[in-house]
PDB file of C-alpha atoms in Angstrom:
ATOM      1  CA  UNK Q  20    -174.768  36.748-176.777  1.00  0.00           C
ATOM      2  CA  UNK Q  21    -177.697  37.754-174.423  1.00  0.00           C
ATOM      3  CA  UNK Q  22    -177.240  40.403-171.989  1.00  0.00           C
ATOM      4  CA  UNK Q  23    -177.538  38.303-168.109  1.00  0.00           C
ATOM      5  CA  UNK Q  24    -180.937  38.753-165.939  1.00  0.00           C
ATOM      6  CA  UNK Q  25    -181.290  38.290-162.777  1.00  0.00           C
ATOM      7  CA  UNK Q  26    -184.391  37.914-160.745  1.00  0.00           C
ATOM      8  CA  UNK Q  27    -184.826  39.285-156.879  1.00  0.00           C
ATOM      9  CA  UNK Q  28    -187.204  39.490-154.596  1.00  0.00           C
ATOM     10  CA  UNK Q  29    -188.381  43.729-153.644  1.00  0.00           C
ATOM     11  CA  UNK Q  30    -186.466  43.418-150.160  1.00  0.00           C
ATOM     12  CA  UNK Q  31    -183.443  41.738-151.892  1.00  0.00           C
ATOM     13  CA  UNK Q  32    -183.606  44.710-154.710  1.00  0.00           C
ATOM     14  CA  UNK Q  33    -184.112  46.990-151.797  1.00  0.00           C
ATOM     15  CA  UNK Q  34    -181.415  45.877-149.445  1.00  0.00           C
ATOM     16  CA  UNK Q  35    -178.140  46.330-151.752  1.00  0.00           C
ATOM     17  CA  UNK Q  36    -179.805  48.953-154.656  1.00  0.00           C
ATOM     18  CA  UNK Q  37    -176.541  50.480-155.245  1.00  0.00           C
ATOM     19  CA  UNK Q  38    -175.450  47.405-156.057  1.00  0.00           C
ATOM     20  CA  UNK Q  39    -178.118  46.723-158.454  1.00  0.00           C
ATOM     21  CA  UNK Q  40    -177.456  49.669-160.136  1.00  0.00           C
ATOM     22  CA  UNK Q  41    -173.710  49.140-160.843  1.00  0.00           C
ATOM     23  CA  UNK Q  42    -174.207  45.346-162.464  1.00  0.00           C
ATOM     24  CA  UNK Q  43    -177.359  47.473-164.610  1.00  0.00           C
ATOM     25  CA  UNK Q  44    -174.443  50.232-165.655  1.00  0.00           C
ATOM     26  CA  UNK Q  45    -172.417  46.749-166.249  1.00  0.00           C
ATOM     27  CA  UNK Q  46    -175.021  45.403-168.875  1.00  0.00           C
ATOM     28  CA  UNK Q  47    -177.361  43.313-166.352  1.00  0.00           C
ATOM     29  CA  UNK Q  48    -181.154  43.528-166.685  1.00  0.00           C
ATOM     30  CA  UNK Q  49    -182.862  42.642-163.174  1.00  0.00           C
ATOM     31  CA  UNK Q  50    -186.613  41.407-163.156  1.00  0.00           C
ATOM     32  CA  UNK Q  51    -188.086  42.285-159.780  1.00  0.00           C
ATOM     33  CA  UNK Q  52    -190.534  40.297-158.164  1.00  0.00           C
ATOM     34  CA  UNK Q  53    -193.627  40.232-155.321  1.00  0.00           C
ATOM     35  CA  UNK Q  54    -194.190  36.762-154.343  1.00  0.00           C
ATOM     36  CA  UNK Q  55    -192.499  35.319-157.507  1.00  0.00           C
ATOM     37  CA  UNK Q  56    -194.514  38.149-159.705  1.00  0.00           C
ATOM     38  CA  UNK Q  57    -192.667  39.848-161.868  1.00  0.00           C
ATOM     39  CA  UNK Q  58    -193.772  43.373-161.045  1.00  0.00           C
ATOM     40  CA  UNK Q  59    -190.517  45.336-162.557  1.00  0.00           C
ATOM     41  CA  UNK Q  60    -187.781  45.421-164.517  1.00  0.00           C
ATOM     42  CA  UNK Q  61    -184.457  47.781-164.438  1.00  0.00           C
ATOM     43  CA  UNK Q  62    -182.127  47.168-167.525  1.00  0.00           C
ATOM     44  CA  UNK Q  63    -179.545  49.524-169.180  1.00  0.00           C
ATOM     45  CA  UNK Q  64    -180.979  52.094-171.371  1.00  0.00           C
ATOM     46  CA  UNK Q  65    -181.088  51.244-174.951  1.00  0.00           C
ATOM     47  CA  UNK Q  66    -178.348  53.727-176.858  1.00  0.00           C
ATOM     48  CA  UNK Q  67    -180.013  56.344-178.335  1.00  0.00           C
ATOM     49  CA  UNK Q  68    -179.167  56.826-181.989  1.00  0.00           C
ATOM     50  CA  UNK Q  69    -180.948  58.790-185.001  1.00  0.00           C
ATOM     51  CA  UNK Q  70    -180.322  57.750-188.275  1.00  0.00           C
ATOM     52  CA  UNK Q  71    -179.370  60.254-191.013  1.00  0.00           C
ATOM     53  CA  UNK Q  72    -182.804  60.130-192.734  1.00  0.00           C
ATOM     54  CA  UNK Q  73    -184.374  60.735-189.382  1.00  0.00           C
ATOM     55  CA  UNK Q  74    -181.718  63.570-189.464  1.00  0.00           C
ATOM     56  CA  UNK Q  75    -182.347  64.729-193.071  1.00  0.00           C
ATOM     57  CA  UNK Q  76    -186.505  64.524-191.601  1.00  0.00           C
ATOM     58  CA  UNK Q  77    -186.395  66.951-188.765  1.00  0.00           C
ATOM     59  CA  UNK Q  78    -183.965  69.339-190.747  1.00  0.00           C
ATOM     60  CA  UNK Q  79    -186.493  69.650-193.606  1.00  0.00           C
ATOM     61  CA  UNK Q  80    -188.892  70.217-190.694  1.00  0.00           C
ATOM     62  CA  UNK Q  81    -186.528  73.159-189.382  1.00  0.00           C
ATOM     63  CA  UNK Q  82    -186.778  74.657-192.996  1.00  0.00           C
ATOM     64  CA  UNK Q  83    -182.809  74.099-192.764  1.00  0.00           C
ATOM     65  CA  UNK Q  84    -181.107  75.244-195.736  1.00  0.00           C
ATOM     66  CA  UNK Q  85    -178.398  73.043-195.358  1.00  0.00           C
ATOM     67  CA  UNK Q  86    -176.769  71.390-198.337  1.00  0.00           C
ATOM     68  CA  UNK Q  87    -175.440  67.895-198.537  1.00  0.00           C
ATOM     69  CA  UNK Q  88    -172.536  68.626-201.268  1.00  0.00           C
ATOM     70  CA  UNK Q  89    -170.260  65.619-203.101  1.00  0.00           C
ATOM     71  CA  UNK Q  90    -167.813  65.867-200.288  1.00  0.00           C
ATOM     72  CA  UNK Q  91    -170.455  64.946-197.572  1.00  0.00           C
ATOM     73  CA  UNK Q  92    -169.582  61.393-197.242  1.00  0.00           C
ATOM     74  CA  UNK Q  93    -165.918  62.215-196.991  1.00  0.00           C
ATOM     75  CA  UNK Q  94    -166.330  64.591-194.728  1.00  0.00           C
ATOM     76  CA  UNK Q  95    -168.377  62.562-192.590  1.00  0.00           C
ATOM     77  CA  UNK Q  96    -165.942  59.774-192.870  1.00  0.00           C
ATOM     78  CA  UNK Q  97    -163.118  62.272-191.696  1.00  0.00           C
ATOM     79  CA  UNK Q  98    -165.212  63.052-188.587  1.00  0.00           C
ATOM     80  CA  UNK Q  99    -166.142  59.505-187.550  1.00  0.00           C
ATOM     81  CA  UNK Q 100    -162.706  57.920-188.148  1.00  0.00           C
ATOM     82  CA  UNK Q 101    -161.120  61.349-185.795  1.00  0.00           C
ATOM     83  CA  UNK Q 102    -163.318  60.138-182.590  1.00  0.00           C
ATOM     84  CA  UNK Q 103    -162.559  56.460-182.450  1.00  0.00           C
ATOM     85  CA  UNK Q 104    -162.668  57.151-178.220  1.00  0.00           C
ATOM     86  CA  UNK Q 105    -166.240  55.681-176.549  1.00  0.00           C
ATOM     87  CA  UNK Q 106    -168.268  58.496-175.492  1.00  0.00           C
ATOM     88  CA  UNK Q 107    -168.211  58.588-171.874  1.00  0.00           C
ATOM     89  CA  UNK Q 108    -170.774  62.153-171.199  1.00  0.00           C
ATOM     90  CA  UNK Q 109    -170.340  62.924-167.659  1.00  0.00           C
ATOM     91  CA  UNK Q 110    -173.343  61.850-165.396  1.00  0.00           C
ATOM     92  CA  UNK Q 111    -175.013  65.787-165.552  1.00  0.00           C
ATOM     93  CA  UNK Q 112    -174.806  65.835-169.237  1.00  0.00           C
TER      94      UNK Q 112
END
């Protein structure tokens, strides 16, 4: 299922922002527009996620001398299935 957009006008944008932002934290991507122009869009960030190759990349880069052992999988298993909670990083972080 699509995420919802809705269009508005600068001054309607303008007049209840705060608003705006709370249905963006809520998933909603606004297009705003100048005499029926599209001229912006605000939408949710996109989650930010690195894959472990991208992970196994930069550490090589590092000169890391980490070491991916038999157990790695478990262990990485054990860690993922302990933090079921969402991640909720306060607004500073």
């Amino acid at each position: 299922m699509s995420k919802p957009v809705i269009r508005l006008s600068e001054a309607e944008a303008a007049s209840d922002f705060p608003s705006v932002l709370a249905r963006v934290r809520a998933g909603t991507e606004f297009v705003i527009e100048r005499d029926a122009n599209a001229m912006a869009v605000i939408r949710p960030v996109a989650p930010q996620v690195r894959l472990l190759s991208e992970s196994l990349r930069v550490a090589r880069e590092r000169r890391s001398n980490t070491v991916l052992d038999g157990d790695f999988g478990r262990d990485l298993e054990h860690v993922v299935n302990s933090h079921r909670e969402p991640l909720n990083p306060p607004a500073w972080d």
